[in-house]
mmCIF file of C-alpha atoms in Angstrom:
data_model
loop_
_atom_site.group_PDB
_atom_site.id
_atom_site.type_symbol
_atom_site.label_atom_id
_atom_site.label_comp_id
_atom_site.label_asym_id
_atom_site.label_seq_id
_atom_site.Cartn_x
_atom_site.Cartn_y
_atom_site.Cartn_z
ATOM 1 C CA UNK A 1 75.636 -73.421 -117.194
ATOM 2 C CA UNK A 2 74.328 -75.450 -114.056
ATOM 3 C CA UNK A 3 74.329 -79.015 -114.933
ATOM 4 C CA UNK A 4 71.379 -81.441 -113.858
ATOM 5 C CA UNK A 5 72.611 -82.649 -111.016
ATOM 6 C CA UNK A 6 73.008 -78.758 -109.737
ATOM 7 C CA UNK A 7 69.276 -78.139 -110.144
ATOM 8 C CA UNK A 8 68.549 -81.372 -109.144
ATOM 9 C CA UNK A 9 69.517 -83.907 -107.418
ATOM 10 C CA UNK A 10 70.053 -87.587 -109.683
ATOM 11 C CA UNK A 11 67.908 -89.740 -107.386
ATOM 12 C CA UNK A 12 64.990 -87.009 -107.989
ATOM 13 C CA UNK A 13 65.664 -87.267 -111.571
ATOM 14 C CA UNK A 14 65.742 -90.879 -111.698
ATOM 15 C CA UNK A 15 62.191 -90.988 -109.726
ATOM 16 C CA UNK A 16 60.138 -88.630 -111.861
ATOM 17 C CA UNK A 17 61.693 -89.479 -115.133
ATOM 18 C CA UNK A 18 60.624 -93.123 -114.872
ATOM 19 C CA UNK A 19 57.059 -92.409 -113.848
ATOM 20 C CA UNK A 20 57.025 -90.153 -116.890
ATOM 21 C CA UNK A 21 58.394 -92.879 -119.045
ATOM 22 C CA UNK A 22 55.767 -95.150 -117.428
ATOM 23 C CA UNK A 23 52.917 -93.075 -117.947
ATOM 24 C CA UNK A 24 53.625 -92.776 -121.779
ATOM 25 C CA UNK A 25 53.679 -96.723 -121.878
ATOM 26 C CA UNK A 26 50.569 -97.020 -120.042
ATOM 27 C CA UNK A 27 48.868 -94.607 -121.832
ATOM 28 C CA UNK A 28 49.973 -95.380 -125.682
ATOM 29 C CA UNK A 29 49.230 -99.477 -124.286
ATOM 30 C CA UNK A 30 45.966 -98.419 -123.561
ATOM 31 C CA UNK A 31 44.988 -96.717 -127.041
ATOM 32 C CA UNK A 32 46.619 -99.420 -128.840
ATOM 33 C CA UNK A 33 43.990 -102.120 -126.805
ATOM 34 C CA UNK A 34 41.178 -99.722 -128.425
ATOM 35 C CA UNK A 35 42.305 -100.304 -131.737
ATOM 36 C CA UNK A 36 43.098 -103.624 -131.538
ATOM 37 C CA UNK A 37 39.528 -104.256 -130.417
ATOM 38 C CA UNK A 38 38.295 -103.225 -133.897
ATOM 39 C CA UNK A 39 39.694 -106.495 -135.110
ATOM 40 C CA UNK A 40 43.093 -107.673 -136.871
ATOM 41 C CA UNK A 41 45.485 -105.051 -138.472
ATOM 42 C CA UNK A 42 44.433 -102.494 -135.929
ATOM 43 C CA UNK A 43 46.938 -99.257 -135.634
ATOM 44 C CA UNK A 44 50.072 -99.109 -133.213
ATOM 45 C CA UNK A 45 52.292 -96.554 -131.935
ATOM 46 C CA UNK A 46 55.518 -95.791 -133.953
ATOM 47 C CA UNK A 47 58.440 -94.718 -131.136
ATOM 48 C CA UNK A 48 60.641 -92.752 -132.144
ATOM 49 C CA UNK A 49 63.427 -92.051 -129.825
ATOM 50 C CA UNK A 50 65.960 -89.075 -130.075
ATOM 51 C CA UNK A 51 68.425 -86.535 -128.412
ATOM 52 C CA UNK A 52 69.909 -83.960 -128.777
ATOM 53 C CA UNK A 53 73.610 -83.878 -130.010
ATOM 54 C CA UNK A 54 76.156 -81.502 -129.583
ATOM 55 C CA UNK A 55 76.135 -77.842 -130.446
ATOM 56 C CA UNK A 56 72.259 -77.661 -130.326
ATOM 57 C CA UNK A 57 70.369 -75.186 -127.950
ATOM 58 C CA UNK A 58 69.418 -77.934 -125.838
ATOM 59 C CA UNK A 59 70.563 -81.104 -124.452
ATOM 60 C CA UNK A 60 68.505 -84.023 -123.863
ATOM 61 C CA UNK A 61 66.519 -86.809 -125.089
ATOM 62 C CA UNK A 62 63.036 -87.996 -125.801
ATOM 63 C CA UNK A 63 60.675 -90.549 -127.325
ATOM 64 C CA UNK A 64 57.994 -89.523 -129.475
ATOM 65 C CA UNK A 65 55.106 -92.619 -129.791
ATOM 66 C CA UNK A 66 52.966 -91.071 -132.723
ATOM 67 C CA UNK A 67 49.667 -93.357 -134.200
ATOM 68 C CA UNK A 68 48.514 -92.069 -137.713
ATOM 69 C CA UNK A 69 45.556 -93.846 -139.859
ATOM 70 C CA UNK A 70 44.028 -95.754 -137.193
ATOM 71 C CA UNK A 71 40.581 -96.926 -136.938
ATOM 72 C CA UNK A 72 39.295 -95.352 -133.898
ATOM 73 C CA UNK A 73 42.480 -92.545 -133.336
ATOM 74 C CA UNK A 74 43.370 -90.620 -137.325
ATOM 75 C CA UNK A 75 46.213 -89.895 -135.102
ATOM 76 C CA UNK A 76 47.579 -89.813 -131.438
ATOM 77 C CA UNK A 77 50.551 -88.437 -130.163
ATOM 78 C CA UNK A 78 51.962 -89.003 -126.639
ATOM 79 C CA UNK A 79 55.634 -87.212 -126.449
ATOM 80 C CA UNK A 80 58.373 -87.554 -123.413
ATOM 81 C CA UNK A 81 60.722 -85.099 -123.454
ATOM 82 C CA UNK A 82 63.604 -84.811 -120.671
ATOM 83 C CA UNK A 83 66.363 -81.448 -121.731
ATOM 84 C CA UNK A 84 68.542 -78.654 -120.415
ATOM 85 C CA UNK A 85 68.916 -75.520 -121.719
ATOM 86 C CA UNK A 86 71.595 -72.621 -120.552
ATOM 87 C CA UNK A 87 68.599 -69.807 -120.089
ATOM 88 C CA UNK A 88 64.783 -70.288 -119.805
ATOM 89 C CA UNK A 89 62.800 -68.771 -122.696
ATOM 90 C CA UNK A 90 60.550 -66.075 -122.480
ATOM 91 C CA UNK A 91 56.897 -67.852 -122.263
ATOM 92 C CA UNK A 92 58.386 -69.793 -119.623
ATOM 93 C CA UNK A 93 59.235 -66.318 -117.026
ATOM 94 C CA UNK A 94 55.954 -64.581 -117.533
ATOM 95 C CA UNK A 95 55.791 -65.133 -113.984
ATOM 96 C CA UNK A 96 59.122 -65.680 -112.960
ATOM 97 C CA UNK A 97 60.810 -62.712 -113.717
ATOM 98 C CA UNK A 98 63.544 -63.113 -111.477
ATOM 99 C CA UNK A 99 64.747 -66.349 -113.464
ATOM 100 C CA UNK A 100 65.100 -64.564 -116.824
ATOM 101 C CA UNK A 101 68.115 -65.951 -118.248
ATOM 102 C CA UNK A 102 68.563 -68.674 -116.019
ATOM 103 C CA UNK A 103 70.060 -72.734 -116.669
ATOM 104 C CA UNK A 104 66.833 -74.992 -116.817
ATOM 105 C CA UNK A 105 65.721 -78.458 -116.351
ATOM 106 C CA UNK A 106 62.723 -79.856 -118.198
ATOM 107 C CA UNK A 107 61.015 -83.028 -118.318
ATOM 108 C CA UNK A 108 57.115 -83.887 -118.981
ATOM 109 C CA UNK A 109 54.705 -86.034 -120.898
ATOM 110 C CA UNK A 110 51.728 -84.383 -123.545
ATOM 111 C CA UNK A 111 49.814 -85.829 -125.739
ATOM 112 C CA UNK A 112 46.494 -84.901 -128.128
ATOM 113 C CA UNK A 113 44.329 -88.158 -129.581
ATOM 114 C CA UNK A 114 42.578 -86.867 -132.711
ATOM 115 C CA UNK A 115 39.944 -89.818 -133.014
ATOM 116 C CA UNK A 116 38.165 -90.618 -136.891
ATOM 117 C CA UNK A 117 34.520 -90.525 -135.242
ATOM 118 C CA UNK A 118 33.190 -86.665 -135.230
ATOM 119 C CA UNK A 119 31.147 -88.014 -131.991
ATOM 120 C CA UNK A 120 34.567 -88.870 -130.186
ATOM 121 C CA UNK A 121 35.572 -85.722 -128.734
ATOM 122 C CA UNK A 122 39.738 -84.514 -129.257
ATOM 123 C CA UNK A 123 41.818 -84.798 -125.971
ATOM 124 C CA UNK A 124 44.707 -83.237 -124.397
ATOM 125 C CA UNK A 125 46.883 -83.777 -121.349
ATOM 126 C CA UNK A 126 50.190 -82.586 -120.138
ATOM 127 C CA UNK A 127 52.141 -82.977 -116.771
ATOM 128 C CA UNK A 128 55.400 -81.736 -116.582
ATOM 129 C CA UNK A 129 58.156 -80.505 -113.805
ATOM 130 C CA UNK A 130 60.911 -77.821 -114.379
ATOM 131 C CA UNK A 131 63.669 -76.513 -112.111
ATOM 132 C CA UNK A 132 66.099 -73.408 -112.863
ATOM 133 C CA UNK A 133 67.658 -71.554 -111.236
ATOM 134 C CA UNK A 134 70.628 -68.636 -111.356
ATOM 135 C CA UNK A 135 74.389 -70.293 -110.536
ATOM 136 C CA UNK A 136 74.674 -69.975 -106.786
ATOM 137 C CA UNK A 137 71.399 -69.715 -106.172
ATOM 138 C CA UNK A 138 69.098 -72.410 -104.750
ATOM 139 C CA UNK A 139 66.863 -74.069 -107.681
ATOM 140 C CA UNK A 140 63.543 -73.537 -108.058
ATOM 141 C CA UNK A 141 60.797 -76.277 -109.051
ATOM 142 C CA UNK A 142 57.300 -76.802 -110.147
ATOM 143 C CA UNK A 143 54.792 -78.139 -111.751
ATOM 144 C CA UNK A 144 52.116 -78.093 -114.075
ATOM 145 C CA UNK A 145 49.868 -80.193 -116.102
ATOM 146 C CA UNK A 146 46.064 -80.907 -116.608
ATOM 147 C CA UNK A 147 44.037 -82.037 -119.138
ATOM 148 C CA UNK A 148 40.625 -80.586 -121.316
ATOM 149 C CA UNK A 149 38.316 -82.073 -123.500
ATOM 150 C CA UNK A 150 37.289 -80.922 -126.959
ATOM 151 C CA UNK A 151 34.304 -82.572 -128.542
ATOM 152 C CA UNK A 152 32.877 -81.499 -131.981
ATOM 153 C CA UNK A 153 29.535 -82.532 -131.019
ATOM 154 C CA UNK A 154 28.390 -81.964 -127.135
ATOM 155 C CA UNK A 155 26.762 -84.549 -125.207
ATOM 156 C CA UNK A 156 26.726 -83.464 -121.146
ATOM 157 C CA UNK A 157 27.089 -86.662 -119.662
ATOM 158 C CA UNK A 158 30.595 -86.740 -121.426
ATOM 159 C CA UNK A 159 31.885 -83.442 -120.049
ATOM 160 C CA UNK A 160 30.641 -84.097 -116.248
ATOM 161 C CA UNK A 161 32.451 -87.600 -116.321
ATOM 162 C CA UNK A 162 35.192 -86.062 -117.725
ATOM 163 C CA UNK A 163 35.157 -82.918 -115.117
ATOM 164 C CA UNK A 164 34.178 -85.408 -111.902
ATOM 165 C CA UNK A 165 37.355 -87.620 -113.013
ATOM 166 C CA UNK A 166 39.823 -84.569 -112.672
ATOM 167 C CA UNK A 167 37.832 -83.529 -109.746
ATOM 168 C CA UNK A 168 38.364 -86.403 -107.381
ATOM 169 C CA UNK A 169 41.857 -86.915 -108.780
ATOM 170 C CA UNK A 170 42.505 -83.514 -106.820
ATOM 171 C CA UNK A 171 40.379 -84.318 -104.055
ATOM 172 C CA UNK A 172 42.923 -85.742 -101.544
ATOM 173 C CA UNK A 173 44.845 -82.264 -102.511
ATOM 174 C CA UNK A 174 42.186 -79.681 -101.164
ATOM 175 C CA UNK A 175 38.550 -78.769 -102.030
ATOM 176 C CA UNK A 176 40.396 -75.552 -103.599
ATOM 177 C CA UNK A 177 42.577 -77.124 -106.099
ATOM 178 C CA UNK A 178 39.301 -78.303 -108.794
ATOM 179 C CA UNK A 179 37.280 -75.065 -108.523
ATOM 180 C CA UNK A 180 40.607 -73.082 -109.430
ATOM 181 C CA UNK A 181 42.449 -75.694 -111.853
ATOM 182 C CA UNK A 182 38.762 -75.395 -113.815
ATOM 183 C CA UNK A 183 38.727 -72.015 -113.616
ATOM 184 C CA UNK A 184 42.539 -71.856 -114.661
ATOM 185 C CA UNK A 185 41.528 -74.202 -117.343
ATOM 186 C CA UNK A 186 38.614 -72.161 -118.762
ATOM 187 C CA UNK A 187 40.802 -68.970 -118.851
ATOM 188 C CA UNK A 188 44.014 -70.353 -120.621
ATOM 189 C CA UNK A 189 42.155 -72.802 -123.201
ATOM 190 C CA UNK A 190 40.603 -69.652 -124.944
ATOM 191 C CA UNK A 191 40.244 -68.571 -127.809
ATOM 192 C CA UNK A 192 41.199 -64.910 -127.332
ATOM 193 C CA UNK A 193 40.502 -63.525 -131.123
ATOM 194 C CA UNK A 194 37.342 -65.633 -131.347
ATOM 195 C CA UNK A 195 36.424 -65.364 -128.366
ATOM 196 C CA UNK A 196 35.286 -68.857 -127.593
ATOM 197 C CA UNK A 197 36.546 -71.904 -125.438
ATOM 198 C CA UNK A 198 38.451 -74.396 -126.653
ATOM 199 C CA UNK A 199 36.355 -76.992 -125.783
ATOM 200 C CA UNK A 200 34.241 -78.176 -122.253
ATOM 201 C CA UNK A 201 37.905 -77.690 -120.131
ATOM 202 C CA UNK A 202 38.975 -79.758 -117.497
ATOM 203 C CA UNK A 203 41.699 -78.718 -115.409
ATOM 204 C CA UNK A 204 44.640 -76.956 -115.664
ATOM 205 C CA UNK A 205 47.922 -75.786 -113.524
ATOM 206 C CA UNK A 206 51.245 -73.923 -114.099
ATOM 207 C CA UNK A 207 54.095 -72.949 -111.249
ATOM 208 C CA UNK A 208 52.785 -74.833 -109.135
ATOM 209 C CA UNK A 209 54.773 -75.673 -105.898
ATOM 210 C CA UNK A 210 52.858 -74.306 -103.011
ATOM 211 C CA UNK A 211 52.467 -78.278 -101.683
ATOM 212 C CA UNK A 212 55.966 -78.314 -101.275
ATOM 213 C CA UNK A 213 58.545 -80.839 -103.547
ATOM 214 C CA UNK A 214 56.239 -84.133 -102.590
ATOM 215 C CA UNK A 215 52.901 -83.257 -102.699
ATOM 216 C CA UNK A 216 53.134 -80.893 -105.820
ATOM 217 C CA UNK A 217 54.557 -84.232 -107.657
ATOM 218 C CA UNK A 218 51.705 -86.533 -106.057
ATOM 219 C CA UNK A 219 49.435 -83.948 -107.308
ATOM 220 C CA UNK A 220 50.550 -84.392 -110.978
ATOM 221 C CA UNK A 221 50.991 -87.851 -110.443
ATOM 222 C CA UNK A 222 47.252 -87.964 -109.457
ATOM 223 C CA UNK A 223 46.397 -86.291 -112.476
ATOM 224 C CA UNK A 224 48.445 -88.279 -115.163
ATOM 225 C CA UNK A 225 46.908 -91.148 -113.819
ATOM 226 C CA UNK A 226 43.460 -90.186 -114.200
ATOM 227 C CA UNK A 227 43.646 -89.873 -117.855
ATOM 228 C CA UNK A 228 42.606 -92.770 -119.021
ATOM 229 C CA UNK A 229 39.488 -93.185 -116.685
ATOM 230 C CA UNK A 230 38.576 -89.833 -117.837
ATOM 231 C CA UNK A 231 39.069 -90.196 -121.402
ATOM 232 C CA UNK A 232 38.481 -94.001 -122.970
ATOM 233 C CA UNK A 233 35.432 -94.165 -121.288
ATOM 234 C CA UNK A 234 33.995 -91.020 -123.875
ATOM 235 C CA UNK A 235 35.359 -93.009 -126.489
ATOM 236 C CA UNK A 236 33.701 -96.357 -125.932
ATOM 237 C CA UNK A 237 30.569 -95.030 -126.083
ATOM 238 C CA UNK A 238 31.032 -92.749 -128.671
ATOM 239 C CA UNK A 239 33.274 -94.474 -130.977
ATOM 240 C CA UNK A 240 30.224 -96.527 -132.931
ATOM 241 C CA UNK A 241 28.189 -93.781 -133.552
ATOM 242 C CA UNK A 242 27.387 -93.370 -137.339
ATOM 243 C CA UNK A 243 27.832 -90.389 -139.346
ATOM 244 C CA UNK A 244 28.182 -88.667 -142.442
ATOM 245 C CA UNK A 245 30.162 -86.347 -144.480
ATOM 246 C CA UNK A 246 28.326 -83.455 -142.510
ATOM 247 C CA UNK A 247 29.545 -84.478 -139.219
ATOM 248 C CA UNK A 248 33.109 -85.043 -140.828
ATOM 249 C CA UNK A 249 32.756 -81.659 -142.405
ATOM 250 C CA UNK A 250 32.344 -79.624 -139.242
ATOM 251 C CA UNK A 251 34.835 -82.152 -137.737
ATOM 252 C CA UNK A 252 37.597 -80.745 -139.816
ATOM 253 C CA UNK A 253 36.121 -77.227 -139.035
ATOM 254 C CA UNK A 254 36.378 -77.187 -135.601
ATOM 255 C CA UNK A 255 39.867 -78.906 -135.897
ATOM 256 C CA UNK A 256 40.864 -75.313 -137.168
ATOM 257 C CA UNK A 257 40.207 -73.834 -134.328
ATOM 258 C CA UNK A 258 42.227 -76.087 -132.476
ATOM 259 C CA UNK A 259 45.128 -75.795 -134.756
ATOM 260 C CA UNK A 260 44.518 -71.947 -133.927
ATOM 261 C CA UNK A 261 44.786 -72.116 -130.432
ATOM 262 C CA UNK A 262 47.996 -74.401 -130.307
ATOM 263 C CA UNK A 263 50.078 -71.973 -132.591
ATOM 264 C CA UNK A 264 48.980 -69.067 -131.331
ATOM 265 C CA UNK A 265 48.475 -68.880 -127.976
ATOM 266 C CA UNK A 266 49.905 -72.212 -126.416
ATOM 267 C CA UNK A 267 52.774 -71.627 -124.180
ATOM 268 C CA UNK A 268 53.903 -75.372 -124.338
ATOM 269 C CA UNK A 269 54.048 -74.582 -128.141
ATOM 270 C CA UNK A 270 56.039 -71.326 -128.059
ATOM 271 C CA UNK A 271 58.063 -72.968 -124.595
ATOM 272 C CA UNK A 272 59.637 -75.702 -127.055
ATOM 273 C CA UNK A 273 59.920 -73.882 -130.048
ATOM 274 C CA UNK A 274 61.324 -70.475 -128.322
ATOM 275 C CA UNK A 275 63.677 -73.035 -126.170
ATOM 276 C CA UNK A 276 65.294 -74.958 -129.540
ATOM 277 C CA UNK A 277 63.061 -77.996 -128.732
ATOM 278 C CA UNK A 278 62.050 -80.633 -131.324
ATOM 279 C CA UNK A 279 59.831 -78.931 -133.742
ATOM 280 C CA UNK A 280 58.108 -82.439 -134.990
ATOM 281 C CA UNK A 281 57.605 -83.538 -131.024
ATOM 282 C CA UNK A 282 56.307 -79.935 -130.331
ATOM 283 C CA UNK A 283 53.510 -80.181 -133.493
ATOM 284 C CA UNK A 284 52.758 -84.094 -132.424
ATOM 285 C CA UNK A 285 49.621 -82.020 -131.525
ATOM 286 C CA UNK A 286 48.538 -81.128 -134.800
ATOM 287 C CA UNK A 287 45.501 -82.982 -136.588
ATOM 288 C CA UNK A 288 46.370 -85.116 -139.888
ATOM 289 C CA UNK A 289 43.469 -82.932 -141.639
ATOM 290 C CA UNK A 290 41.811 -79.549 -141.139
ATOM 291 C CA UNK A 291 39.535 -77.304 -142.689
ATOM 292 C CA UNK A 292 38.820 -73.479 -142.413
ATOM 293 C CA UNK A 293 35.095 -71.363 -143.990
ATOM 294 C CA UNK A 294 35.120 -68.433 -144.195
ATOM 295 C CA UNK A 295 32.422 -66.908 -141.454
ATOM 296 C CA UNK A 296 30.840 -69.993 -141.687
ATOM 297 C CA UNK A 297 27.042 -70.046 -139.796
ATOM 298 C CA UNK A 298 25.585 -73.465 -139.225
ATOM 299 C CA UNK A 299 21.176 -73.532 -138.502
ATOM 300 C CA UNK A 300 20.083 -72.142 -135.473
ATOM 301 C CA UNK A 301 18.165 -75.254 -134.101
ATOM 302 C CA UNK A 302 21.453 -77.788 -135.497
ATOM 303 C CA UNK A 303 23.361 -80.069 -133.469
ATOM 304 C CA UNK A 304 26.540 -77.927 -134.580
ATOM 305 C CA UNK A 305 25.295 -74.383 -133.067
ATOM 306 C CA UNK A 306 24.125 -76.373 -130.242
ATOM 307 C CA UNK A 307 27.687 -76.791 -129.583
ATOM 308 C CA UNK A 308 28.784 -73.398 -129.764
ATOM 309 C CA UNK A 309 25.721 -72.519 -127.578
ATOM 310 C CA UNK A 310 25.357 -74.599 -125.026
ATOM 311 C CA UNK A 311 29.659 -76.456 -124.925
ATOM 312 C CA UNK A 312 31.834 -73.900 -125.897
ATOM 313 C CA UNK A 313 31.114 -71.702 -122.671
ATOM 314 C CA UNK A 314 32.135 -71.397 -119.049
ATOM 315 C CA UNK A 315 30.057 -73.786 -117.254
ATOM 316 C CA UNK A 316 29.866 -75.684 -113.485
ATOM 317 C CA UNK A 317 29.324 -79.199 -115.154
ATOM 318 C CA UNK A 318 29.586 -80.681 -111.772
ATOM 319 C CA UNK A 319 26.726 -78.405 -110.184
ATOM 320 C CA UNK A 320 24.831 -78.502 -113.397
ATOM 321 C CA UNK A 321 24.786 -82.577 -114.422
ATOM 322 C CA UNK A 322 26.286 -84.326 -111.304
ATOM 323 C CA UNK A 323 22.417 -85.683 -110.655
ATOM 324 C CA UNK A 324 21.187 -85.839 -114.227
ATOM 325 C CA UNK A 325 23.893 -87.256 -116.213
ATOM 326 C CA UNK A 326 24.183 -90.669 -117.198
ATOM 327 C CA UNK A 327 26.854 -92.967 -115.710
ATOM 328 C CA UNK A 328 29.799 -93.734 -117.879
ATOM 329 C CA UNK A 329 30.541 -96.685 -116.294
#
């Protein structure tokens, strides 16, 4: 098997690993600041840090910060994974074919915030590099990452801030890279058996390397750091909101559809479980509760079908909202 420093070079390693590392601090920091402005005894982030030992499938290491019972996030989970493996798994050569079997390097930060308010929408992010390559052949690297937004009940000004954030954090990239990251985004966050979107999308990006080593990484460097401007602001506004044991009814509904998406059609799911990952870092993305009905049908004129209506389809938020949404700031 190729080692790390065969498919790529320590001083690369060393570079992207701690901006990973840093990213998960600033990030979990961040949500903890949230809760801690609810007053005393406000929620923190557990970390949990592991590798793998000897024998196992991979090699590696990790930390796993996971918040449960908190009073703005049920429960967040931000996960940094760094781990070798002696031959990439299938979801991970759809479109590689000519590394099927190969020695791979993995490392990457993802998380999914599952907030207590129904009016606080769920969250997702990722940004990740991997390198593989055949023994005597010259590695190959790239990237991927983005990040989509899934609210339970839709409010437009939310998904155009959230869409304008990832938009300029591409900008310096290419006017290309929102319009087909979006795009990207509202393809793979579907719902294939239901035939409905995840959520309002974002953006989204696999294999990517046609910037070349530097740029690709600024890229996803640029996008990791946008989270949080994208993101808390939704939740300060929303977080106050009151509601009732409808809202947290259809809450728990909709989280079933995200617990359907993650296990069935996720390739970061099936990547780490098909791979011999960590099965409780891999499921950090699962919700604390759910619910499923069985062909549930909510009023015509409610707030829920208004979702499903008007936010769970392919939209241009930016050319719809950019001059009538509110600010966020």
């Amino acid at each position: 098997m190729a080692d790390a420093q065969t498919l790529n070079p320590a001083d690369t390693v060393t570079r992207v690993r701690g901006y990973l590392v840093g990213l998960q601090a600033r990030i979990t920091d961040a949500l903890e600041a949230v809760e801690a402005a609810e007053g005393e005894g406000g929620a923190r982030f557990l970390g949990d840090a592991w590798s793998k030992p000897p024998g196992e499938p991979l090699q590696g290491d990790g930390i796993t910060k996971i918040m449960e019972g908190g009073r703005v996030f049920e429960r967040a989970g931000c996960g940094f994974s760094h781990v070798r493996g002696p031959q990439l798994p299938p979801s991970a050569t759809q479109h590689r074919p000519e590394l099927a079997g190969a020695p791979f390097e993995a490392m990457g930060v993802s998380l999914v915030f599952h907030p207590r308010n129904p009016y606080v929408p769920t969250v997702h992010m990722n940004v990740r590099m991997i390198a593989a390559g055949h023994p005597g052949q010259a590695p190959t690297c790239w990237f991927g990452g983005g990040m989509d937004l899934t609210p339970y009940y839709g409010f437009e000004e939310d998904a155009v801030h959230f869409h304008r954030t990832c938009r300029d954090a591409l900008s310096a990239f290419g006017d290309d890279k929102y319009p087909r990251f979006k795009q990207w985004c509202d393809e793979y966050f579907y719902l294939k058996h239901r035939n409905e979107q995840r959520g309002v999308g974002g953006v989204f990006y696999d294999d990517f390397s046609e910037l070349g080593f530097e740029q690709s990484l600024a890229m996803t460097q640029s996008v990791g750091d946008a989270f949080l401007g994208a993101y808390l602001p939704i939740v300060e506004k929303r977080r106050g909101m009151p509601h009732g044991e409808r809202e947290r009814d259809f809450q728990l509904y909709r989280r079933g559809r995200y617990v359907e998406f993650n296990l069935v059609w996720d390739r970061g799911t099936h990547f780490g479980l098909q791979s011999g990952g960590r099965t409780e870092s891999i499921l950090l993305s699962m919700p604390p509760l759910v619910s499923w009905s069985y062909q549930r049908s909510d009023a015509a004129d409610s707030a829920e079908a208004d979702l499903t209506q008007r936010f769970l389809v392919r939209r241009d938020w930016l050319a719809e909202g950019l001059g009538t949404a509110q600010s966020m700031a």
